Amino acid sequence: MKSILNYGLNLLKENPVFGLYLGICSTLAITINLNNALGMGVSVIAILTVSNIIISLIRNITPDEIRIPVYIVVIATLVKAVELLIKAYAPAIDAALGVFIPLIVVNCIILGRAEAFASKNGVAASALDGLNMGVAYTLSLVAMSLIRQILATGIVNFTNPFTNVEVFSVTLIPSQFTIPIFSGPIGAFLTFALLAAGVSAIRNHQPKLKEAK
Amino acid sequence: MKKIIHLTVFLAIISALAGGILGFVNQITAPIIAEKKIAAVKASLQEIFPGATEFAEITIEENDVVVNAYEATGAGYAFNVSIQGYKDVIEFIIGFDLNGKIAGLKMNYVNDTPGLGTKVGEPEFINSIVNKSVDDKLDTISGATISSKAVIEGINAAIAVFESLK
């Protein structure tokens, strides 16, 4: 139990979105609903993990001078492959996320982890780092999207992107009390700012807890 | 000098590998993507050509108005048209049978003034077009002149493509 709690705290502390403020553009744009958030999150987990593995594998033979172009080629290839697979097997995600799937190429989380971690560490550690960062990113997206979707529409639903069958749909707020502005950019910034403030508060609070012990 | 050759060759190898991998993924996914694209419009195509069973997307010359073209084997051709209406684009699918008769018209997106521009989506207007020959003159609707003119302009653009296919 304690290790799960520690893992959760680490995800918060090292959270790429609310801790390091990386990859915010896509976070703000696509967190309109849970489906988009999970589709984007899972794509990023897959790309980040595999790109970390490949970059770690070639870290000793990559010449230092051209490492960034090499990383970009690796990341762009993976993103394009994922984009093609999504188009083929989950067209609903492709329709919803549109240009933000190809834009994963320039998502700073992925290049950031390649440069900061995978280029200096072993394959297993890099894979784990990619997975952790991907999960943290996904959780941030899910948190944002849940808040925005519930406040803007009052409904939480999830549709299987492969079959287009609705898995569940729960109405939490009657439609006359919803705040549609939360599905727009203003709602995105508000939600992001509040969550980032909350995460900062937790992080700043933590050392004091330890001292108290 | 040796250094620069090393760098160039390394980046070239990485890029070639990346290209190879993408080519492989594309080869697997391309037919599935094409099939999914057809599936999205298949219901509309089936409505326009009730007798046809096989549909395929065909490539046409780059066109501002006619977005996609489909062939219903043995029955005719259909075109996905997107044209500026009064305040938003109007999107529709129009089908022509092999004799040059308009086999069907299906509005997919109309966002013009409700009660006026939206008349282009009503059966009265659609029935005035369906079964006409490509050589006939099509009438606009009074009160929805701009929207219906746009639709007719779109149909004429589709006819031009249709004529080039025959």
mmCIF file of C-alpha atoms in Angstrom:
data_model
loop_
_atom_site.group_PDB
_atom_site.id
_atom_site.type_symbol
_atom_site.label_atom_id
_atom_site.label_comp_id
_atom_site.label_asym_id
_atom_site.label_seq_id
_atom_site.Cartn_x
_atom_site.Cartn_y
_atom_site.Cartn_z
ATOM 1 C CA MET A 1 0.000 0.000 0.000
ATOM 2 C CA LYS A 2 2.769 2.404 0.993
ATOM 3 C CA SER A 3 4.636 1.766 -2.267
ATOM 4 C CA ILE A 4 1.522 2.540 -4.270
ATOM 5 C CA LEU A 5 1.152 5.783 -2.327
ATOM 6 C CA ASN A 6 4.807 6.641 -2.940
ATOM 7 C CA TYR A 7 4.386 5.886 -6.621
ATOM 8 C CA GLY A 8 1.377 8.185 -6.731
ATOM 9 C CA LEU A 9 3.259 10.962 -4.942
ATOM 10 C CA ASN A 10 6.177 10.580 -7.340
ATOM 11 C CA LEU A 11 3.820 10.817 -10.292
ATOM 12 C CA LEU A 12 2.572 14.080 -8.813
ATOM 13 C CA LYS A 13 6.033 15.448 -8.050
ATOM 14 C CA GLU A 14 7.571 14.487 -11.362
ATOM 15 C CA ASN A 15 4.375 15.060 -13.261
ATOM 16 C CA PRO A 16 5.370 16.253 -16.732
ATOM 17 C CA VAL A 17 2.303 18.444 -17.132
ATOM 18 C CA PHE A 18 1.707 19.991 -13.715
ATOM 19 C CA GLY A 19 5.240 19.582 -12.342
ATOM 20 C CA LEU A 20 7.519 20.259 -15.279
ATOM 21 C CA TYR A 21 4.957 22.182 -17.401
ATOM 22 C CA LEU A 22 5.786 20.142 -20.509
ATOM 23 C CA GLY A 23 3.362 19.299 -23.291
ATOM 24 C CA ILE A 24 0.748 21.815 -22.196
ATOM 25 C CA CYS A 25 -0.450 22.822 -25.652
ATOM 26 C CA SER A 26 -2.056 19.477 -26.434
ATOM 27 C CA THR A 27 -3.231 19.152 -22.833
ATOM 28 C CA LEU A 28 -5.253 22.347 -23.083
ATOM 29 C CA ALA A 29 -6.602 21.588 -26.538
ATOM 30 C CA ILE A 30 -7.797 18.010 -26.341
ATOM 31 C CA THR A 31 -9.099 17.562 -22.758
ATOM 32 C CA ILE A 32 -12.699 18.265 -23.744
ATOM 33 C CA ASN A 33 -13.823 14.768 -22.844
ATOM 34 C CA LEU A 34 -12.595 11.506 -21.366
ATOM 35 C CA ASN A 35 -12.409 9.728 -24.716
ATOM 36 C CA ASN A 36 -9.996 12.250 -26.175
ATOM 37 C CA ALA A 37 -7.887 12.279 -23.033
ATOM 38 C CA LEU A 38 -7.505 8.482 -22.962
ATOM 39 C CA GLY A 39 -6.884 8.254 -26.713
ATOM 40 C CA MET A 40 -4.160 10.880 -26.520
ATOM 41 C CA GLY A 41 -2.747 9.445 -23.271
ATOM 42 C CA VAL A 42 -2.431 5.888 -24.558
ATOM 43 C CA SER A 43 -0.818 7.122 -27.796
ATOM 44 C CA VAL A 44 1.719 9.128 -25.804
ATOM 45 C CA ILE A 45 2.456 6.203 -23.439
ATOM 46 C CA ALA A 46 3.194 3.946 -26.410
ATOM 47 C CA ILE A 47 5.308 6.503 -28.280
ATOM 48 C CA LEU A 48 7.193 7.675 -25.189
ATOM 49 C CA THR A 49 8.042 4.154 -24.007
ATOM 50 C CA VAL A 50 9.200 2.915 -27.406
ATOM 51 C CA SER A 51 11.109 6.115 -28.216
ATOM 52 C CA ASN A 52 12.887 5.910 -24.847
ATOM 53 C CA ILE A 53 13.818 2.277 -25.525
ATOM 54 C CA ILE A 54 15.158 2.991 -29.029
ATOM 55 C CA ILE A 55 17.047 6.110 -28.005
ATOM 56 C CA SER A 56 18.564 4.275 -25.050
ATOM 57 C CA LEU A 57 19.593 1.396 -27.355
ATOM 58 C CA ILE A 58 21.406 3.709 -29.752
ATOM 59 C CA ARG A 59 22.757 6.109 -27.094
ATOM 60 C CA ASN A 60 26.328 4.794 -27.337
ATOM 61 C CA ILE A 61 26.560 4.965 -31.118
ATOM 62 C CA THR A 62 24.712 8.261 -31.610
ATOM 63 C CA PRO A 63 27.239 11.040 -32.304
ATOM 64 C CA ASP A 64 26.733 13.842 -29.811
ATOM 65 C CA GLU A 65 26.621 16.584 -32.461
ATOM 66 C CA ILE A 66 23.572 15.218 -34.245
ATOM 67 C CA ARG A 67 21.708 13.612 -31.349
ATOM 68 C CA ILE A 68 18.717 15.986 -31.555
ATOM 69 C CA PRO A 69 18.054 15.329 -35.292
ATOM 70 C CA VAL A 70 18.407 11.604 -34.639
ATOM 71 C CA TYR A 71 15.916 11.771 -31.767
ATOM 72 C CA ILE A 72 13.494 13.755 -33.907
ATOM 73 C CA VAL A 73 13.708 11.174 -36.713
ATOM 74 C CA VAL A 74 13.045 8.345 -34.235
ATOM 75 C CA ILE A 75 10.134 10.169 -32.585
ATOM 76 C CA ALA A 76 8.602 11.314 -35.885
ATOM 77 C CA THR A 77 8.713 7.766 -37.249
ATOM 78 C CA LEU A 78 6.943 6.396 -34.187
ATOM 79 C CA VAL A 79 4.315 9.120 -34.235
ATOM 80 C CA LYS A 80 3.589 8.599 -37.925
ATOM 81 C CA ALA A 81 3.309 4.840 -37.381
ATOM 82 C CA VAL A 82 0.909 5.366 -34.472
ATOM 83 C CA GLU A 83 -1.073 7.867 -36.541
ATOM 84 C CA LEU A 84 -1.480 5.323 -39.358
ATOM 85 C CA LEU A 85 -2.498 2.602 -36.894
ATOM 86 C CA ILE A 86 -5.060 4.901 -35.250
ATOM 87 C CA LYS A 87 -6.466 5.856 -38.654
ATOM 88 C CA ALA A 88 -6.786 2.180 -39.547
ATOM 89 C CA TYR A 89 -8.133 0.727 -36.307
ATOM 90 C CA ALA A 90 -9.697 3.588 -34.322
ATOM 91 C CA PRO A 91 -10.976 6.192 -36.811
ATOM 92 C CA ALA A 92 -13.147 7.756 -34.089
ATOM 93 C CA ILE A 93 -10.016 8.846 -32.207
ATOM 94 C CA ASP A 94 -8.525 10.153 -35.417
ATOM 95 C CA ALA A 95 -11.643 12.217 -36.078
ATOM 96 C CA ALA A 96 -11.683 13.608 -32.530
ATOM 97 C CA LEU A 97 -7.981 14.355 -32.095
ATOM 98 C CA GLY A 98 -7.205 15.302 -35.678
ATOM 99 C CA VAL A 99 -4.014 17.303 -35.976
ATOM 100 C CA PHE A 100 -2.989 16.701 -32.368
ATOM 101 C CA ILE A 101 -1.847 13.150 -33.114
ATOM 102 C CA PRO A 102 0.825 14.244 -35.654
ATOM 103 C CA LEU A 103 1.668 17.084 -33.270
ATOM 104 C CA ILE A 104 2.861 14.539 -30.687
ATOM 105 C CA VAL A 105 6.157 14.779 -32.635
ATOM 106 C CA VAL A 106 6.760 18.184 -31.112
ATOM 107 C CA ASN A 107 5.369 17.300 -27.700
ATOM 108 C CA CYS A 108 8.256 18.407 -25.488
ATOM 109 C CA ILE A 109 7.687 15.546 -23.024
ATOM 110 C CA ILE A 110 8.984 13.027 -25.532
ATOM 111 C CA LEU A 111 12.073 14.923 -26.709
ATOM 112 C CA GLY A 112 12.576 16.066 -23.124
ATOM 113 C CA ARG A 113 12.726 12.507 -21.750
ATOM 114 C CA ALA A 114 14.922 11.385 -24.660
ATOM 115 C CA GLU A 115 17.436 14.137 -23.922
ATOM 116 C CA ALA A 116 17.223 14.140 -20.132
ATOM 117 C CA PHE A 117 16.901 10.417 -19.404
ATOM 118 C CA ALA A 118 17.028 7.873 -22.223
ATOM 119 C CA SER A 119 20.261 9.229 -23.701
ATOM 120 C CA LYS A 120 22.063 8.648 -20.403
ATOM 121 C CA ASN A 121 20.453 5.502 -18.954
ATOM 122 C CA GLY A 122 20.017 1.798 -19.697
ATOM 123 C CA VAL A 123 17.205 0.283 -21.721
ATOM 124 C CA ALA A 124 15.118 -1.095 -18.834
ATOM 125 C CA ALA A 125 15.347 2.118 -16.816
ATOM 126 C CA SER A 126 14.464 4.178 -19.901
ATOM 127 C CA ALA A 127 11.474 2.001 -20.722
ATOM 128 C CA LEU A 128 10.250 2.382 -17.149
ATOM 129 C CA ASP A 129 10.814 6.133 -17.267
ATOM 130 C CA GLY A 130 8.855 6.384 -20.503
ATOM 131 C CA LEU A 131 6.026 4.325 -19.059
ATOM 132 C CA ASN A 132 5.912 6.359 -15.843
ATOM 133 C CA MET A 133 5.997 9.690 -17.621
ATOM 134 C CA GLY A 134 3.355 8.489 -20.065
ATOM 135 C CA VAL A 135 1.084 7.344 -17.238
ATOM 136 C CA ALA A 136 1.594 10.615 -15.388
ATOM 137 C CA TYR A 137 0.741 12.546 -18.558
ATOM 138 C CA THR A 138 -2.349 10.410 -19.122
ATOM 139 C CA LEU A 139 -3.527 10.874 -15.530
ATOM 140 C CA SER A 140 -3.138 14.644 -15.917
ATOM 141 C CA LEU A 141 -5.205 14.549 -19.107
ATOM 142 C CA VAL A 142 -7.862 12.401 -17.450
ATOM 143 C CA ALA A 143 -8.072 14.733 -14.443
ATOM 144 C CA MET A 144 -8.404 17.792 -16.697
ATOM 145 C CA SER A 145 -10.923 16.144 -18.989
ATOM 146 C CA LEU A 146 -13.112 14.837 -16.150
ATOM 147 C CA ILE A 147 -13.360 18.271 -14.542
ATOM 148 C CA ARG A 148 -14.046 19.996 -17.853
ATOM 149 C CA GLN A 149 -16.489 17.425 -19.168
ATOM 150 C CA ILE A 150 -18.508 17.234 -15.952
ATOM 151 C CA LEU A 151 -18.727 21.009 -15.529
ATOM 152 C CA ALA A 152 -19.446 21.693 -19.208
ATOM 153 C CA THR A 153 -21.888 18.890 -20.039
ATOM 154 C CA GLY A 154 -22.793 17.237 -16.720
ATOM 155 C CA ILE A 155 -22.181 13.852 -18.316
ATOM 156 C CA VAL A 156 -19.260 11.458 -18.087
ATOM 157 C CA ASN A 157 -19.165 8.886 -20.830
ATOM 158 C CA PHE A 158 -16.711 6.587 -22.501
ATOM 159 C CA THR A 159 -17.035 5.109 -25.963
ATOM 160 C CA ASN A 160 -14.922 2.196 -27.128
ATOM 161 C CA PRO A 161 -12.927 3.802 -29.938
ATOM 162 C CA PHE A 162 -12.502 0.520 -31.824
ATOM 163 C CA THR A 163 -16.177 -0.383 -32.062
ATOM 164 C CA ASN A 164 -17.914 2.973 -31.388
ATOM 165 C CA VAL A 165 -20.049 1.303 -28.719
ATOM 166 C CA GLU A 166 -20.733 3.397 -25.633
ATOM 167 C CA VAL A 167 -19.282 1.634 -22.578
ATOM 168 C CA PHE A 168 -20.843 3.848 -19.935
ATOM 169 C CA SER A 169 -22.528 7.212 -19.582
ATOM 170 C CA VAL A 170 -23.387 8.830 -16.263
ATOM 171 C CA THR A 171 -25.280 12.095 -15.847
ATOM 172 C CA LEU A 172 -23.985 13.943 -12.793
ATOM 173 C CA ILE A 173 -25.304 17.472 -13.271
ATOM 174 C CA PRO A 174 -28.705 18.299 -14.794
ATOM 175 C CA SER A 175 -28.267 20.133 -18.089
ATOM 176 C CA GLN A 176 -29.675 23.446 -16.812
ATOM 177 C CA PHE A 177 -26.846 23.762 -14.258
ATOM 178 C CA THR A 178 -23.882 23.047 -16.530
ATOM 179 C CA ILE A 179 -21.177 25.618 -17.359
ATOM 180 C CA PRO A 180 -20.528 25.225 -21.117
ATOM 181 C CA ILE A 181 -17.575 27.647 -20.974
ATOM 182 C CA PHE A 182 -15.472 24.816 -19.521
ATOM 183 C CA SER A 183 -15.429 23.024 -22.856
ATOM 184 C CA GLY A 184 -13.824 26.097 -24.437
ATOM 185 C CA PRO A 185 -10.273 27.473 -24.161
ATOM 186 C CA ILE A 186 -11.132 29.625 -21.121
ATOM 187 C CA GLY A 187 -12.254 26.558 -19.211
ATOM 188 C CA ALA A 188 -9.055 24.792 -20.240
ATOM 189 C CA PHE A 189 -6.851 27.544 -18.822
ATOM 190 C CA LEU A 190 -8.915 27.822 -15.633
ATOM 191 C CA THR A 191 -8.837 24.065 -15.002
ATOM 192 C CA PHE A 192 -5.140 23.878 -15.790
ATOM 193 C CA ALA A 193 -4.265 26.761 -13.475
ATOM 194 C CA LEU A 194 -6.288 25.357 -10.589
ATOM 195 C CA LEU A 195 -4.834 21.855 -10.927
ATOM 196 C CA ALA A 196 -1.287 23.193 -11.297
ATOM 197 C CA ALA A 197 -1.774 25.303 -8.172
ATOM 198 C CA GLY A 198 -3.093 22.274 -6.310
ATOM 199 C CA VAL A 199 -0.134 20.119 -7.339
ATOM 200 C CA SER A 200 2.304 22.868 -6.349
ATOM 201 C CA ALA A 201 0.638 23.153 -2.967
ATOM 202 C CA ILE A 202 1.012 19.420 -2.364
ATOM 203 C CA ARG A 203 4.650 19.477 -3.433
ATOM 204 C CA ASN A 204 5.497 22.432 -1.232
ATOM 205 C CA HIS A 205 3.689 20.898 1.677
ATOM 206 C CA GLN A 206 5.513 17.559 1.546
ATOM 207 C CA PRO A 207 8.949 18.437 3.024
ATOM 208 C CA LYS A 208 7.221 19.998 6.005
ATOM 209 C CA LEU A 209 5.399 16.749 6.656
ATOM 210 C CA LYS A 210 8.709 14.915 6.781
ATOM 211 C CA GLU A 211 10.226 17.456 9.178
ATOM 212 C CA ALA A 212 7.245 17.101 11.478
ATOM 213 C CA LYS A 213 7.990 13.407 11.776
ATOM 214 C CA MET B 1 36.364 15.650 -42.828
ATOM 215 C CA LYS B 2 36.104 12.129 -41.483
ATOM 216 C CA LYS B 3 33.811 13.385 -38.735
ATOM 217 C CA ILE B 4 31.354 14.998 -41.113
ATOM 218 C CA ILE B 5 31.150 11.809 -43.192
ATOM 219 C CA HIS B 6 30.475 9.777 -40.051
ATOM 220 C CA LEU B 7 27.672 12.142 -39.007
ATOM 221 C CA THR B 8 26.125 12.206 -42.466
ATOM 222 C CA VAL B 9 26.221 8.451 -42.880
ATOM 223 C CA PHE B 10 24.782 7.856 -39.404
ATOM 224 C CA LEU B 11 21.849 10.222 -39.958
ATOM 225 C CA ALA B 12 21.291 8.758 -43.433
ATOM 226 C CA ILE B 13 21.145 5.209 -42.037
ATOM 227 C CA ILE B 14 18.743 6.231 -39.272
ATOM 228 C CA SER B 15 16.510 8.049 -41.782
ATOM 229 C CA ALA B 16 16.585 5.095 -44.196
ATOM 230 C CA LEU B 17 15.572 2.722 -41.388
ATOM 231 C CA ALA B 18 12.787 5.090 -40.376
ATOM 232 C CA GLY B 19 11.583 5.280 -43.973
ATOM 233 C CA GLY B 20 11.615 1.498 -44.264
ATOM 234 C CA ILE B 21 9.600 1.044 -41.069
ATOM 235 C CA LEU B 22 7.038 3.644 -42.146
ATOM 236 C CA GLY B 23 6.723 2.053 -45.568
ATOM 237 C CA PHE B 24 6.016 -1.270 -43.900
ATOM 238 C CA VAL B 25 3.389 0.184 -41.527
ATOM 239 C CA ASN B 26 1.807 2.080 -44.416
ATOM 240 C CA GLN B 27 1.589 -1.076 -46.486
ATOM 241 C CA ILE B 28 -0.328 -2.830 -43.711
ATOM 242 C CA THR B 29 -2.641 0.050 -42.836
ATOM 243 C CA ALA B 30 -3.345 1.662 -46.238
ATOM 244 C CA PRO B 31 -6.013 -0.855 -47.375
ATOM 245 C CA ILE B 32 -7.710 -0.778 -43.954
ATOM 246 C CA ILE B 33 -7.771 3.029 -43.945
ATOM 247 C CA ALA B 34 -9.257 3.106 -47.443
ATOM 248 C CA GLU B 35 -11.911 0.597 -46.370
ATOM 249 C CA LYS B 36 -12.804 2.629 -43.238
ATOM 250 C CA LYS B 37 -13.112 5.789 -45.338
ATOM 251 C CA ILE B 38 -15.589 4.065 -47.642
ATOM 252 C CA ALA B 39 -17.512 2.596 -44.703
ATOM 253 C CA ALA B 40 -18.241 6.108 -43.410
ATOM 254 C CA VAL B 41 -20.047 7.111 -46.608
ATOM 255 C CA LYS B 42 -21.231 3.664 -47.634
ATOM 256 C CA ALA B 43 -24.704 4.105 -46.148
ATOM 257 C CA SER B 44 -25.221 7.277 -48.175
ATOM 258 C CA LEU B 45 -23.864 5.658 -51.337
ATOM 259 C CA GLN B 46 -26.133 2.656 -50.850
ATOM 260 C CA GLU B 47 -29.126 4.988 -50.597
ATOM 261 C CA ILE B 48 -28.179 6.742 -53.830
ATOM 262 C CA PHE B 49 -27.428 3.501 -55.712
ATOM 263 C CA PRO B 50 -29.754 0.882 -54.160
ATOM 264 C CA GLY B 51 -28.752 -1.723 -56.753
ATOM 265 C CA ALA B 52 -24.986 -1.433 -56.415
ATOM 266 C CA THR B 53 -22.950 -3.646 -54.142
ATOM 267 C CA GLU B 54 -19.367 -2.573 -54.751
ATOM 268 C CA PHE B 55 -18.078 0.882 -53.946
ATOM 269 C CA ALA B 56 -14.572 2.243 -54.285
ATOM 270 C CA GLU B 57 -13.003 5.619 -53.785
ATOM 271 C CA ILE B 58 -11.413 6.936 -56.947
ATOM 272 C CA THR B 59 -8.768 9.631 -57.302
ATOM 273 C CA ILE B 60 -9.687 12.777 -59.176
ATOM 274 C CA GLU B 61 -7.778 15.934 -60.018
ATOM 275 C CA GLU B 62 -7.344 18.359 -57.124
ATOM 276 C CA ASN B 63 -10.567 20.371 -56.889
ATOM 277 C CA ASP B 64 -11.713 23.183 -54.569
ATOM 278 C CA VAL B 65 -15.313 22.033 -54.433
ATOM 279 C CA VAL B 66 -15.453 18.303 -55.182
ATOM 280 C CA VAL B 67 -13.653 16.677 -52.250
ATOM 281 C CA ASN B 68 -13.960 12.934 -52.913
ATOM 282 C CA ALA B 69 -15.209 10.778 -55.716
ATOM 283 C CA TYR B 70 -16.644 7.272 -55.478
ATOM 284 C CA GLU B 71 -17.464 4.714 -58.088
ATOM 285 C CA ALA B 72 -20.412 2.385 -57.652
ATOM 286 C CA THR B 73 -19.455 -0.474 -59.936
ATOM 287 C CA GLY B 74 -21.928 -0.768 -62.800
ATOM 288 C CA ALA B 75 -24.238 1.904 -61.399
ATOM 289 C CA GLY B 76 -22.555 5.300 -61.512
ATOM 290 C CA TYR B 77 -20.408 7.815 -59.738
ATOM 291 C CA ALA B 78 -20.924 9.836 -56.559
ATOM 292 C CA PHE B 79 -19.122 12.945 -55.386
ATOM 293 C CA ASN B 80 -18.605 14.463 -51.988
ATOM 294 C CA VAL B 81 -19.037 18.232 -52.433
ATOM 295 C CA SER B 82 -18.185 20.988 -49.982
ATOM 296 C CA ILE B 83 -19.033 24.544 -51.030
ATOM 297 C CA GLN B 84 -19.454 27.901 -49.289
ATOM 298 C CA GLY B 85 -23.129 28.632 -48.646
ATOM 299 C CA TYR B 86 -24.571 31.769 -47.038
ATOM 300 C CA LYS B 87 -22.665 31.737 -43.738
ATOM 301 C CA ASP B 88 -21.033 28.303 -43.565
ATOM 302 C CA VAL B 89 -20.017 25.532 -45.917
ATOM 303 C CA ILE B 90 -22.667 23.195 -47.300
ATOM 304 C CA GLU B 91 -21.633 19.573 -47.666
ATOM 305 C CA PHE B 92 -23.487 17.002 -49.702
ATOM 306 C CA ILE B 93 -23.090 13.816 -51.690
ATOM 307 C CA ILE B 94 -24.457 13.728 -55.215
ATOM 308 C CA GLY B 95 -24.683 10.648 -57.402
ATOM 309 C CA PHE B 96 -24.996 10.316 -61.161
ATOM 310 C CA ASP B 97 -25.990 7.119 -62.920
ATOM 311 C CA LEU B 98 -24.232 5.997 -66.079
ATOM 312 C CA ASN B 99 -26.913 7.641 -68.318
ATOM 313 C CA GLY B 100 -26.094 11.058 -66.891
ATOM 314 C CA LYS B 101 -29.141 11.290 -64.649
ATOM 315 C CA ILE B 102 -28.908 12.600 -61.100
ATOM 316 C CA ALA B 103 -29.502 9.470 -59.055
ATOM 317 C CA GLY B 104 -29.535 11.004 -55.614
ATOM 318 C CA LEU B 105 -28.621 13.977 -53.470
ATOM 319 C CA LYS B 106 -27.906 13.763 -49.776
ATOM 320 C CA MET B 107 -27.214 16.825 -47.652
ATOM 321 C CA ASN B 108 -24.644 16.111 -44.967
ATOM 322 C CA TYR B 109 -24.084 19.535 -43.471
ATOM 323 C CA VAL B 110 -26.217 22.666 -43.771
ATOM 324 C CA ASN B 111 -25.718 25.482 -41.270
ATOM 325 C CA ASP B 112 -27.341 28.444 -43.036
ATOM 326 C CA THR B 113 -30.191 30.581 -41.743
ATOM 327 C CA PRO B 114 -32.869 28.285 -40.263
ATOM 328 C CA GLY B 115 -36.100 28.444 -42.270
ATOM 329 C CA LEU B 116 -34.407 30.099 -45.249
ATOM 330 C CA GLY B 117 -31.028 28.643 -46.198
ATOM 331 C CA THR B 118 -31.894 25.314 -44.607
ATOM 332 C CA LYS B 119 -34.560 24.872 -47.300
ATOM 333 C CA VAL B 120 -31.805 23.330 -49.446
ATOM 334 C CA GLY B 121 -31.950 20.319 -47.113
ATOM 335 C CA GLU B 122 -35.733 19.857 -47.470
ATOM 336 C CA PRO B 123 -37.312 17.196 -49.685
ATOM 337 C CA GLU B 124 -38.977 19.783 -51.948
ATOM 338 C CA PHE B 125 -35.627 21.119 -53.169
ATOM 339 C CA ILE B 126 -33.928 17.721 -53.265
ATOM 340 C CA ASN B 127 -36.808 16.201 -55.259
ATOM 341 C CA SER B 128 -36.577 19.084 -57.723
ATOM 342 C CA ILE B 129 -33.037 17.993 -58.500
ATOM 343 C CA VAL B 130 -33.073 14.208 -58.315
ATOM 344 C CA ASN B 131 -33.902 12.468 -61.629
ATOM 345 C CA LYS B 132 -32.935 15.541 -63.664
ATOM 346 C CA SER B 133 -30.394 15.008 -66.400
ATOM 347 C CA VAL B 134 -26.955 16.597 -66.113
ATOM 348 C CA ASP B 135 -27.914 18.839 -69.063
ATOM 349 C CA ASP B 136 -31.083 20.216 -67.418
ATOM 350 C CA LYS B 137 -31.189 23.640 -65.812
ATOM 351 C CA LEU B 138 -31.626 23.483 -62.026
ATOM 352 C CA ASP B 139 -33.819 26.068 -60.272
ATOM 353 C CA THR B 140 -32.849 28.024 -57.167
ATOM 354 C CA ILE B 141 -35.250 28.601 -54.256
ATOM 355 C CA SER B 142 -36.588 32.126 -53.706
ATOM 356 C CA GLY B 143 -35.757 33.164 -50.144
ATOM 357 C CA ALA B 144 -32.750 30.886 -50.120
ATOM 358 C CA THR B 145 -31.076 32.167 -53.247
ATOM 359 C CA ILE B 146 -27.503 32.183 -51.986
ATOM 360 C CA SER B 147 -27.669 28.746 -50.342
ATOM 361 C CA SER B 148 -29.442 27.061 -53.257
ATOM 362 C CA LYS B 149 -27.178 28.795 -55.793
ATOM 363 C CA ALA B 150 -24.209 27.406 -53.903
ATOM 364 C CA VAL B 151 -25.642 23.891 -53.995
ATOM 365 C CA ILE B 152 -26.303 24.149 -57.737
ATOM 366 C CA GLU B 153 -22.814 25.527 -58.298
ATOM 367 C CA GLY B 154 -21.480 22.537 -56.362
ATOM 368 C CA ILE B 155 -23.597 20.157 -58.445
ATOM 369 C CA ASN B 156 -22.257 21.749 -61.637
ATOM 370 C CA ALA B 157 -18.704 21.277 -60.381
ATOM 371 C CA ALA B 158 -19.510 17.617 -59.706
ATOM 372 C CA ILE B 159 -21.046 17.308 -63.204
ATOM 373 C CA ALA B 160 -17.818 18.681 -64.688
ATOM 374 C CA VAL B 161 -15.821 15.995 -62.870
ATOM 375 C CA PHE B 162 -18.383 13.350 -63.844
ATOM 376 C CA GLU B 163 -18.106 14.329 -67.526
ATOM 377 C CA SER B 164 -14.319 14.068 -67.338
ATOM 378 C CA LEU B 165 -14.629 10.523 -65.955
ATOM 379 C CA LYS B 166 -16.964 9.191 -68.626
#
